[in-house]
């Protein structure tokens, strides 16, 4: 049985080096040594995860509970643990420190094995219902109680979901290929096969085991598993329709619906719905489940489409927020389904009655889709489309999509396979570009865990020239690199006016250029509007708060989206 301390040594080695190639080699050698029975677990743990992405299990352990557990296992007070956390900026290091300088003797110390730690992780995640918090706390404390200092560092980080060893999915993929396939296949072919199987199975642990036992052909023959989502194909942004037509003489053009992407799995009477981020939303959409169950004429399939909320009277789309309400809803779901009906527009099929269709060209897949879909007006339709090579026709179709309040069009290469992820030669997005806004930062929040040392989300505001006030319009916390977080923190710290818990108020001085996907009405911000998915484009050192965009401009842009009501 592999000891957990051996895994912790590997983690430490990986943490210390930065070269990707070296990391890959260390992992490949390690994977080769691991016994078959433990390989699946080890591969997952090396990714810093315990449950594969598609799994709905999660630890459900908050930072505060970990602090309690560290305190219990080491004898340091919770306050002291928190101080170490602040000092090191990393709860894993704080745990290591506490365990190393334990205040109490451990009576029963088990030598931890990887299998044992993994089983306890599972037990923590599976504890639910009444008393589950106490159980979770007990399991974590016991684990830390038996842990060596270094083991404690990585146990805590794994539970937090921040292993910090610099191993991204690409490195795991390459390491699996190198460990098990390089002898028989060439490098590219091997990596491609691992990638293919991973996109379908979503679990590098399983992929590694397949590679070890069945080699490259086992990976290439992987079939989708109904009920387990596959990675979606994505579009790339095209500069213009002409640019796409230069690449492809004839194209399939579809409406780009502004809704929720759904990957639909059907197995007899069972249906699953997954979002683009592979979250299971089956429960939230009983209406979609029903229509799919009865109107897809096949026994088993995986199809894909975009669901959008529809106003049954006018047949026009309702604003996207309505759909968000349905996604978040946990009760009265049936009632909600009646109030906000959705229409599913299917555009692809990847699997049907035992046949894997990824390698078939889109035009063939589309024909199969047309064969199996029984259209139910307003509920289940095929994505509106044209097949053409004519620029004018595409432009007209594009304008039609916009006038029907959709986002734009997707132009697709009819000969393209279903390729996971974003690739040239497959799908192209054409939509109007949203103008950016120059906004003032008026507040911020200290981050959590890894980001604890940074002000890591920023409250954005527009200017009201009439009053001189700044009106908030969104919170931005993505699209920044570590360096940028550092830079922003340096810049904003001297401007802090007031601090309350994690929240700080900032003197309005810094202007940032911000991109976003959409402007929505929102009661949560003083401007009455909120940016959806705001992202930093750059800091406008050349602008002062008096140059920032105004509330008037924000409203104009909101209206230009043509989405009121
Ligand atoms: P984006 O989110 O801008 O990368 O655009 C890709 C998204 O557009 C997909 O994930 C779908 O949710 C959505 N979409 C809407 N209509 C279509 C369509 N006809 N084909 C493919 N994707 C579509």
Coordinates of C-alpha atoms and ligand atoms in Angstrom, one line a residue:
X1 CA 0.0 0.0 0.0
X2 CA 1.4 3.3 -1.0
X3 CA 2.1 5.6 1.9
X4 CA 0.6 9.1 1.8
X5 CA 4.0 10.5 2.9
X6 CA 5.4 9.3 -0.5
X7 CA 2.8 11.2 -2.3
X8 CA 3.5 14.2 -0.1
X9 CA 7.2 14.0 -1.1
X10 CA 6.2 14.0 -4.8
X11 CA 3.9 17.0 -4.1
X12 CA 6.8 18.8 -2.5
X13 CA 9.2 18.0 -5.4
X14 CA 6.6 19.3 -7.9
X15 CA 6.1 22.4 -5.8
X16 CA 9.7 23.3 -5.8
X17 CA 10.4 23.0 -9.5
X18 CA 8.9 25.2 -12.2
X19 CA 9.9 23.4 -15.4
X20 CA 6.8 21.8 -17.0
X21 CA 8.9 19.1 -18.6
X22 CA 10.5 18.1 -15.3
X23 CA 7.1 18.0 -13.6
X24 CA 5.9 15.8 -16.4
X25 CA 8.8 13.4 -16.0
X26 CA 8.4 13.2 -12.2
X27 CA 4.8 12.4 -12.6
X28 CA 5.3 9.9 -15.4
X29 CA 7.8 8.0 -13.4
X30 CA 5.6 8.0 -10.4
X31 CA 2.5 6.8 -12.3
X32 CA 4.5 3.9 -13.7
X33 CA 5.5 2.7 -10.3
X34 CA 2.0 2.9 -8.8
X35 CA 0.0 -0.3 -8.4
X36 CA -3.0 -0.8 -10.7
X37 CA -5.4 -0.6 -7.8
X38 CA -4.2 2.7 -6.6
X39 CA -3.5 4.4 -10.0
X40 CA -7.0 6.0 -10.3
X41 CA -6.8 7.6 -6.9
X42 CA -3.2 8.7 -7.3
X43 CA -3.8 10.4 -10.6
X44 CA -6.8 12.4 -9.2
X45 CA -4.9 13.4 -6.1
X46 CA -2.0 14.6 -8.2
X47 CA -4.4 17.0 -9.9
X48 CA -5.3 18.2 -6.5
X49 CA -8.8 16.8 -6.7
X50 CA -10.6 14.0 -5.1
X51 CA -13.7 13.8 -7.2
X52 CA -13.7 13.9 -11.0
X53 CA -15.2 17.0 -12.4
X54 CA -18.5 15.4 -13.4
X55 CA -19.1 14.1 -9.9
X56 CA -21.4 16.1 -7.7
X57 CA -19.6 15.3 -4.6
X58 CA -17.8 18.1 -2.8
X59 CA -16.1 18.5 0.6
X60 CA -18.4 21.1 2.0
X61 CA -15.7 22.1 4.4
X62 CA -15.3 25.8 4.9
X63 CA -12.0 27.5 5.9
X64 CA -13.3 28.1 9.4
X65 CA -14.0 24.5 9.9
X66 CA -10.5 23.6 8.8
X67 CA -9.1 26.1 11.3
X68 CA -11.1 24.4 14.0
X69 CA -9.8 21.0 12.9
X70 CA -6.2 22.2 12.9
X71 CA -6.7 23.6 16.3
X72 CA -8.2 20.3 17.7
X73 CA -5.4 18.2 16.2
X74 CA -2.6 20.4 17.3
X75 CA -3.7 22.0 20.6
X76 CA -3.2 25.5 19.3
X77 CA -6.1 27.9 19.9
X78 CA -8.2 28.8 16.8
X79 CA -7.1 32.3 17.2
X80 CA -3.5 31.2 17.0
X81 CA -4.1 29.1 13.9
X82 CA -5.7 32.1 12.3
X83 CA -2.7 34.2 13.1
X84 CA -0.4 31.6 11.5
X85 CA -2.8 31.6 8.5
X86 CA -2.4 35.4 8.1
X87 CA 1.3 35.2 8.6
X88 CA 1.9 32.4 6.0
X89 CA -0.9 33.4 3.7
X90 CA -1.6 29.7 3.2
X91 CA -3.7 27.5 5.5
X92 CA -1.7 24.4 4.4
X93 CA 1.6 25.9 5.7
X94 CA -0.2 27.0 8.9
X95 CA -1.4 23.4 9.4
X96 CA 2.1 22.1 8.8
X97 CA 3.5 24.6 11.4
X98 CA 0.9 23.7 14.0
X99 CA 1.4 19.9 13.6
X100 CA 5.2 20.3 13.7
X101 CA 4.9 22.2 17.0
X102 CA 2.1 20.2 18.5
X103 CA 1.0 21.2 22.0
X104 CA -0.3 17.7 22.8
X105 CA 0.9 14.2 22.4
X106 CA -0.8 12.0 19.9
X107 CA -1.9 8.7 21.4
X108 CA -2.9 6.8 18.4
X109 CA -1.1 7.7 15.3
X110 CA -1.8 5.7 12.1
X111 CA 0.7 5.7 9.4
X112 CA -1.4 7.2 6.6
X113 CA -1.7 5.4 3.3
X114 CA -3.0 7.0 0.2
X115 CA -6.0 4.7 0.1
X116 CA -6.9 5.5 3.7
X117 CA -6.6 9.3 3.2
X118 CA -8.7 9.0 0.1
X119 CA -11.4 7.0 1.9
X120 CA -11.6 9.6 4.6
X121 CA -11.9 12.3 2.0
X122 CA -14.8 10.5 0.6
X123 CA -16.4 10.1 4.0
X124 CA -16.1 13.8 4.6
X125 CA -17.8 14.6 1.3
X126 CA -20.5 12.1 1.8
X127 CA -21.4 13.2 5.4
X128 CA -24.8 14.9 4.9
X129 CA -27.9 15.8 6.8
X130 CA -28.2 16.4 10.5
X131 CA -25.0 16.4 12.4
X132 CA -23.0 16.3 9.2
X133 CA -20.9 19.4 10.2
X134 CA -19.8 17.7 13.4
X135 CA -18.9 14.5 11.5
X136 CA -16.9 16.4 8.9
X137 CA -15.0 18.2 11.6
X138 CA -14.3 15.0 13.4
X139 CA -13.0 13.2 10.3
X140 CA -10.7 16.1 9.3
X141 CA -9.4 16.5 12.9
X142 CA -8.7 12.8 13.1
X143 CA -6.9 12.8 9.8
X144 CA -4.7 15.8 10.8
X145 CA -4.1 14.1 14.1
X146 CA -2.4 11.2 12.4
X147 CA -0.6 13.3 9.8
X148 CA 3.1 14.2 9.7
X149 CA 3.6 18.0 9.3
X150 CA 4.2 17.8 5.6
X151 CA 1.2 15.5 5.1
X152 CA -0.9 18.0 7.0
X153 CA 0.1 20.8 4.6
X154 CA -1.2 18.8 1.6
X155 CA -4.3 17.4 3.3
X156 CA -5.4 20.9 4.1
X157 CA -4.7 22.2 0.7
X158 CA -6.5 19.3 -1.0
X159 CA -9.6 19.9 1.1
X160 CA -9.4 23.6 0.2
X161 CA -9.0 22.7 -3.5
X162 CA -5.7 24.6 -3.8
X163 CA -2.9 22.2 -3.9
X164 CA -0.4 24.8 -5.3
X165 CA 2.0 22.4 -6.9
X166 CA 1.6 23.9 -10.4
X167 CA 0.2 20.9 -12.1
X168 CA -2.4 21.8 -14.6
X169 CA -4.4 19.3 -16.7
X170 CA -1.9 19.5 -19.6
X171 CA 0.9 18.1 -17.4
X172 CA -1.3 15.2 -16.1
X173 CA -2.2 14.4 -19.7
X174 CA 1.4 14.4 -20.9
X175 CA 2.5 12.4 -17.9
X176 CA -0.1 9.7 -18.6
X177 CA 0.9 9.5 -22.2
X178 CA 4.6 9.3 -21.3
X179 CA 4.1 6.7 -18.6
X180 CA 2.1 4.3 -20.6
X181 CA 2.1 5.0 -24.3
X182 CA 5.3 6.5 -25.6
X183 CA 6.9 3.1 -26.2
X184 CA 4.3 2.0 -28.7
X185 CA 3.0 5.2 -30.2
X186 CA 4.6 8.5 -31.3
X187 CA 4.3 11.4 -28.9
X188 CA 1.6 13.4 -30.6
X189 CA -0.6 10.4 -31.3
X190 CA -0.3 9.3 -27.6
X191 CA -1.1 12.7 -26.2
X192 CA -4.0 13.1 -28.6
X193 CA -5.4 9.7 -27.5
X194 CA -5.2 10.6 -23.8
X195 CA -6.9 13.9 -24.6
X196 CA -9.7 12.3 -26.6
X197 CA -10.5 9.8 -23.8
X198 CA -10.3 12.5 -21.2
X199 CA -12.7 14.8 -23.0
X200 CA -15.3 11.9 -23.1
X201 CA -14.7 10.4 -19.6
X202 CA -13.8 13.5 -17.7
X203 CA -11.6 11.6 -15.3
X204 CA -7.8 11.3 -15.8
X205 CA -7.8 8.5 -13.2
X206 CA -9.9 6.3 -15.4
X207 CA -7.9 7.4 -18.5
X208 CA -4.6 6.4 -16.9
X209 CA -5.9 3.0 -16.0
X210 CA -7.2 2.4 -19.5
X211 CA -3.8 3.6 -20.9
X212 CA -2.0 1.2 -18.6
X213 CA -4.2 -1.8 -19.4
X214 CA -5.4 -1.4 -22.9
X215 CA -2.9 1.1 -24.5
X216 CA -3.7 3.5 -27.2
X217 CA -6.5 1.5 -28.9
X218 CA -8.4 1.4 -25.6
X219 CA -8.3 5.2 -25.4
X220 CA -9.3 5.7 -29.0
X221 CA -12.3 3.4 -28.6
X222 CA -13.7 5.1 -25.6
X223 CA -17.5 5.6 -25.8
X224 CA -19.5 8.3 -24.0
X225 CA -21.2 7.1 -20.9
X226 CA -24.8 8.3 -20.7
X227 CA -25.3 10.5 -17.7
X228 CA -21.8 11.7 -17.7
X229 CA -21.1 14.9 -19.6
X230 CA -18.5 15.3 -22.3
X231 CA -16.4 18.4 -23.0
X232 CA -18.3 20.7 -25.3
X233 CA -17.1 22.0 -28.7
X234 CA -16.7 25.8 -28.6
X235 CA -16.6 28.5 -31.2
X236 CA -13.8 31.0 -31.9
X237 CA -14.4 34.6 -32.5
X238 CA -14.2 35.6 -36.2
X239 CA -13.4 39.2 -37.2
X240 CA -15.9 39.1 -40.0
X241 CA -18.1 36.9 -42.1
X242 CA -15.8 37.5 -45.1
X243 CA -12.9 36.0 -43.1
X244 CA -14.9 32.8 -42.5
X245 CA -16.0 32.6 -46.2
X246 CA -12.3 32.8 -47.2
X247 CA -11.7 29.6 -45.4
X248 CA -14.8 27.7 -46.2
X249 CA -16.8 27.9 -49.5
X250 CA -20.0 26.8 -48.1
X251 CA -21.1 27.1 -44.5
X252 CA -23.9 26.3 -42.1
X253 CA -25.1 29.4 -40.4
X254 CA -27.2 29.2 -37.3
X255 CA -28.7 31.7 -34.9
X256 CA -26.5 32.2 -31.9
X257 CA -29.2 32.1 -29.2
X258 CA -28.7 34.0 -26.0
X259 CA -29.5 31.3 -23.5
X260 CA -28.2 28.4 -21.7
X261 CA -26.3 25.6 -23.5
X262 CA -27.6 22.2 -22.7
X263 CA -26.0 18.9 -23.3
X264 CA -28.9 16.4 -23.3
X265 CA -28.4 12.7 -22.5
X266 CA -31.2 10.3 -23.1
X267 CA -31.2 6.7 -22.1
X268 CA -34.7 5.2 -22.6
X269 CA -36.8 7.0 -20.1
X270 CA -34.0 8.6 -18.3
X271 CA -32.8 12.1 -19.2
X272 CA -29.9 14.3 -17.9
X273 CA -29.2 17.9 -18.7
X274 CA -25.8 19.5 -18.3
X275 CA -24.6 23.0 -18.8
X276 CA -21.5 24.1 -20.7
X277 CA -19.6 23.9 -17.5
X278 CA -20.8 20.4 -17.1
X279 CA -23.1 21.1 -14.1
X280 CA -26.1 18.9 -13.8
X281 CA -29.3 21.0 -14.1
X282 CA -31.7 18.2 -14.8
X283 CA -33.8 18.9 -11.7
X284 CA -34.3 22.6 -12.6
X285 CA -35.8 21.8 -16.0
X286 CA -38.6 19.1 -15.7
X287 CA -40.3 20.7 -18.7
X288 CA -37.3 20.1 -20.9
X289 CA -36.8 16.6 -19.6
X290 CA -40.4 15.8 -20.5
X291 CA -40.3 17.1 -24.0
X292 CA -37.0 15.4 -24.7
X293 CA -38.1 12.1 -23.3
X294 CA -41.2 12.0 -25.6
X295 CA -40.0 13.7 -28.7
X296 CA -36.5 12.4 -29.4
X297 CA -37.1 9.4 -31.6
X298 CA -34.3 7.2 -30.4
X299 CA -33.5 5.0 -27.5
X300 CA -30.3 6.5 -26.5
X301 CA -28.6 9.7 -27.6
X302 CA -26.5 12.8 -26.7
X303 CA -27.7 15.9 -28.3
X304 CA -26.9 19.6 -27.8
X305 CA -28.7 22.8 -28.0
X306 CA -29.4 26.2 -26.5
X307 CA -32.4 26.8 -24.2
X308 CA -33.8 30.2 -23.9
X309 CA -36.7 31.6 -22.0
X310 CA -39.6 32.4 -24.2
X311 CA -42.7 34.7 -24.0
X312 CA -45.4 32.3 -25.3
X313 CA -47.6 35.2 -26.4
X314 CA -45.1 36.9 -28.6
X315 CA -42.8 34.0 -29.3
X316 CA -39.9 36.3 -28.4
X317 CA -37.1 35.7 -26.0
X318 CA -37.3 36.9 -22.4
X319 CA -34.2 38.5 -20.9
X320 CA -31.5 36.1 -19.8
X321 CA -32.0 36.9 -16.1
X322 CA -35.3 34.9 -16.3
X323 CA -33.3 31.8 -17.2
X324 CA -30.9 32.5 -14.3
X325 CA -33.8 32.4 -12.0
X326 CA -34.7 29.0 -13.2
X327 CA -31.2 27.7 -12.9
X328 CA -30.9 28.9 -9.3
X329 CA -34.3 27.8 -8.2
X330 CA -34.4 25.0 -5.6
X331 CA -38.2 24.9 -4.8
X332 CA -41.5 25.4 -6.6
X333 CA -39.7 24.2 -9.7
X334 CA -42.9 23.1 -11.5
X335 CA -44.5 26.5 -10.9
X336 CA -41.4 28.3 -12.2
X337 CA -41.4 26.1 -15.3
X338 CA -44.9 27.3 -16.1
X339 CA -44.0 31.0 -15.4
X340 CA -40.8 31.0 -17.4
X341 CA -41.1 28.4 -20.2
X342 CA -38.0 27.6 -22.2
X343 CA -37.5 26.6 -25.7
X344 CA -34.7 24.2 -26.6
X345 CA -33.1 24.7 -30.0
X346 CA -31.0 21.7 -30.9
X347 CA -27.9 22.1 -33.1
X348 CA -25.8 19.0 -32.7
X349 CA -25.8 15.2 -32.0
X350 CA -22.8 13.3 -30.8
X351 CA -24.1 9.9 -30.0
X352 CA -27.1 7.9 -31.1
X353 CA -28.2 4.3 -30.3
X354 CA -24.7 3.0 -29.7
X355 CA -23.0 5.0 -32.5
X356 CA -20.3 7.5 -31.7
X357 CA -20.6 10.4 -34.0
X358 CA -17.7 12.7 -33.1
X359 CA -15.8 11.9 -36.3
X360 CA -18.7 12.4 -38.7
X361 CA -18.9 15.7 -40.5
X362 CA -21.3 18.3 -39.2
X363 CA -23.6 18.1 -42.2
X364 CA -24.1 14.4 -41.6
X365 CA -24.7 14.9 -37.9
X366 CA -27.2 17.6 -38.7
X367 CA -29.1 15.2 -40.9
X368 CA -29.2 12.6 -38.2
X369 CA -30.4 15.2 -35.8
X370 CA -33.2 16.2 -38.1
X371 CA -34.2 12.6 -38.3
X372 CA -34.5 12.0 -34.6
X373 CA -36.1 15.3 -33.5
X374 CA -39.8 15.5 -33.5
X375 CA -40.4 19.3 -33.5
X376 CA -42.8 20.6 -30.8
X377 CA -43.5 24.2 -31.6
X378 CA -42.2 26.7 -29.0
X379 CA -40.7 23.8 -27.0
X380 CA -38.4 21.7 -29.0
X381 CA -37.0 22.9 -32.3
X382 CA -33.9 22.7 -34.5
X383 CA -31.7 25.7 -34.3
X384 CA -32.8 28.0 -37.1
X385 CA -30.2 27.7 -39.9
X386 CA -29.2 28.3 -43.5
X387 CA -26.7 26.5 -45.7
X388 CA -24.9 29.0 -48.1
X389 CA -21.7 30.5 -49.4
X390 CA -23.3 33.8 -50.1
X391 CA -22.1 36.8 -48.1
X392 CA -25.3 38.8 -48.6
X393 CA -27.5 35.9 -47.5
X394 CA -25.4 35.5 -44.3
X395 CA -25.6 39.2 -43.5
X396 CA -29.3 39.2 -43.9
X397 CA -29.6 36.1 -41.6
X398 CA -27.3 37.8 -39.1
X399 CA -29.5 40.9 -39.0
X400 CA -32.6 38.8 -38.7
X401 CA -31.0 37.1 -35.6
X402 CA -30.2 40.4 -34.0
X403 CA -33.7 41.8 -34.7
X404 CA -35.1 38.8 -33.0
X405 CA -33.0 39.7 -30.0
X406 CA -30.6 36.9 -30.4
X407 CA -26.8 37.3 -29.9
X408 CA -25.6 36.9 -33.4
X409 CA -24.8 33.9 -35.5
X410 CA -22.6 30.8 -35.4
X411 CA -21.0 30.0 -38.7
X412 CA -20.0 26.4 -38.9
X413 CA -17.8 24.4 -41.2
X414 CA -20.1 21.6 -42.6
X415 CA -17.2 19.2 -42.9
X416 CA -15.9 19.6 -39.4
X417 CA -15.9 16.8 -36.9
X418 CA -17.2 17.4 -33.3
X419 CA -13.9 18.6 -31.8
X420 CA -13.8 19.2 -28.0
X421 CA -12.8 22.8 -27.0
X422 CA -11.9 25.8 -29.2
X423 CA -10.4 25.2 -32.6
X424 CA -10.0 26.9 -35.9
X425 CA -11.9 25.2 -38.7
X426 CA -15.0 24.3 -36.7
X427 CA -17.4 27.0 -35.3
X428 CA -17.1 30.7 -35.7
X429 CA -18.9 33.3 -33.6
X430 CA -20.2 36.5 -35.2
X431 CA -21.7 39.0 -32.8
X432 CA -21.6 42.7 -32.3
X433 CA -18.7 43.8 -30.2
X434 CA -19.6 45.5 -26.9
X435 CA -17.9 48.7 -26.2
X436 CA -15.7 48.8 -23.2
X437 CA -16.3 51.1 -20.2
X438 CA -13.8 53.2 -18.2
X439 CA -14.8 52.8 -14.6
X440 CA -13.7 53.9 -11.2
X441 CA -12.8 51.5 -8.4
X442 CA -14.6 52.5 -5.3
X443 CA -14.3 49.4 -3.2
X444 CA -12.7 46.0 -3.0
X445 CA -12.6 42.8 -1.1
X446 CA -9.7 40.8 0.4
X447 CA -9.5 37.4 -1.3
X448 CA -9.7 33.9 0.3
X449 CA -7.1 31.2 0.6
X450 CA -4.5 31.6 -2.0
X451 CA -5.7 35.1 -2.7
X452 CA -5.8 36.2 0.9
X453 CA -2.9 38.6 0.5
X454 CA -4.6 40.4 -2.3
X455 CA -7.5 42.7 -2.7
X456 CA -9.0 40.4 -5.3
X457 CA -12.3 41.7 -6.4
X458 CA -13.1 45.3 -7.2
X459 CA -16.3 47.3 -6.9
X460 CA -16.8 49.3 -10.1
X461 CA -18.6 52.6 -10.6
X462 CA -19.7 55.1 -13.2
X463 CA -19.7 58.9 -12.6
X464 CA -22.8 61.0 -12.1
X465 CA -21.7 64.4 -13.5
X466 CA -24.7 66.1 -11.9
X467 CA -23.9 65.2 -8.3
X468 CA -20.2 64.3 -8.6
X469 CA -21.1 60.9 -7.0
X470 CA -19.9 57.5 -8.1
X471 CA -22.6 54.9 -8.7
X472 CA -21.7 51.3 -8.5
X473 CA -22.3 48.9 -11.4
X474 CA -20.6 45.6 -10.8
X475 CA -17.9 43.6 -9.1
X476 CA -14.9 42.4 -11.0
X477 CA -12.7 39.5 -9.9
X478 CA -11.7 37.6 -13.0
X479 CA -9.5 38.1 -16.0
X480 CA -6.5 39.2 -13.8
X481 CA -3.2 37.4 -13.6
X482 CA -1.4 37.0 -10.3
X483 CA 0.9 39.9 -11.2
X484 CA -2.1 42.1 -11.9
X485 CA -3.7 41.2 -8.5
X486 CA -0.4 42.2 -6.9
X487 CA -0.2 45.4 -8.8
X488 CA -3.8 46.3 -8.1
X489 CA -3.3 45.6 -4.4
X490 CA -0.2 47.8 -4.3
X491 CA -2.1 50.6 -6.0
X492 CA -5.3 50.4 -4.0
X493 CA -4.0 49.7 -0.5
X494 CA -2.9 53.4 0.1
X495 CA -6.4 54.4 -1.0
X496 CA -8.3 52.4 1.6
X497 CA -10.7 54.7 3.5
X498 CA -12.6 52.2 5.6
X499 CA -12.2 48.5 6.3
X500 CA -15.0 46.2 7.4
X501 CA -14.3 42.5 7.6
X502 CA -13.1 41.5 4.2
X503 CA -14.7 44.6 2.5
X504 CA -12.8 47.8 2.0
X505 CA -13.9 51.2 0.7
X506 CA -11.6 52.8 -1.7
X507 CA -11.0 56.5 -2.5
X508 CA -12.2 56.9 -6.1
X509 CA -8.9 57.5 -7.9
X510 CA -8.1 54.5 -10.1
X511 CA -9.8 54.1 -13.5
X512 CA -9.9 50.8 -15.2
X513 CA -11.0 49.8 -18.7
X514 CA -13.5 47.0 -18.4
X515 CA -15.0 44.6 -20.9
X516 CA -18.2 42.7 -20.2
X517 CA -20.7 40.5 -21.8
X518 CA -23.9 42.4 -21.2
X519 CA -25.5 45.1 -19.1
X520 CA -28.4 44.1 -16.9
X521 CA -30.8 46.0 -14.7
X522 CA -30.0 45.3 -11.1
X523 CA -31.2 46.5 -7.7
X524 CA -27.9 45.4 -6.2
X525 CA -25.9 48.4 -7.4
X526 CA -26.5 52.1 -6.9
X527 CA -26.5 52.8 -10.6
X528 CA -29.4 50.4 -11.0
X529 CA -27.4 48.4 -13.5
X530 CA -24.9 45.6 -13.4
X531 CA -22.2 44.4 -15.8
X532 CA -22.4 40.7 -16.5
X533 CA -18.9 39.1 -16.5
X534 CA -16.9 42.2 -16.1
X535 CA -13.2 41.7 -16.9
X536 CA -10.1 43.9 -16.7
X537 CA -8.7 45.1 -20.0
X538 CA -6.2 47.6 -18.5
X539 CA -5.6 50.2 -15.9
X540 CA -6.1 53.6 -17.4
X541 CA -3.2 55.4 -15.8
X542 CA -3.8 58.1 -18.3
X543 CA -7.3 58.9 -16.9
X544 CA -8.6 60.3 -13.7
X545 CA -12.0 59.7 -12.1
X546 CA -13.3 62.8 -13.7
X547 CA -12.7 61.1 -17.1
X548 CA -14.6 58.0 -16.2
X549 CA -17.7 57.0 -18.1
X550 CA -21.0 58.4 -16.9
X551 CA -24.3 56.9 -15.8
X552 CA -25.8 58.4 -19.0
X553 CA -23.3 56.4 -21.2
X554 CA -24.1 53.2 -19.2
X555 CA -27.8 53.6 -19.8
X556 CA -27.2 54.3 -23.5
X557 CA -25.2 51.1 -23.9
X558 CA -27.8 49.2 -22.0
X559 CA -30.5 50.4 -24.4
X560 CA -28.4 49.7 -27.4
X561 CA -28.5 46.0 -26.5
X562 CA -32.1 46.2 -27.4
X563 CA -33.2 44.0 -24.5
X564 CA -35.6 46.0 -22.4
X565 CA -38.6 44.2 -21.1
Ligands
LIG1 P1 -19.4 32.0 -26.4 O1 -20.0 31.7 -25.1 O2 -19.4 33.4 -26.8 O3 -18.0 31.3 -26.5 O4 -20.2 31.2 -27.5 C1 -20.5 29.9 -27.5 C2 -21.8 29.6 -26.9 O5 -22.9 30.1 -27.8 C3 -22.1 28.1 -26.8 O6 -21.5 27.6 -25.6 C4 -23.6 28.1 -26.7 O7 -24.0 28.3 -25.4 C5 -24.0 29.3 -27.5 N1 -24.8 29.1 -28.7 C6 -25.9 29.7 -29.0 N2 -26.4 29.3 -30.2 C7 -25.5 28.3 -30.7 C8 -25.5 27.5 -31.9 N3 -26.4 27.6 -32.8 N4 -24.4 26.7 -32.0 C9 -23.5 26.6 -31.0 N5 -23.5 27.3 -29.9 C10 -24.5 28.2 -29.7

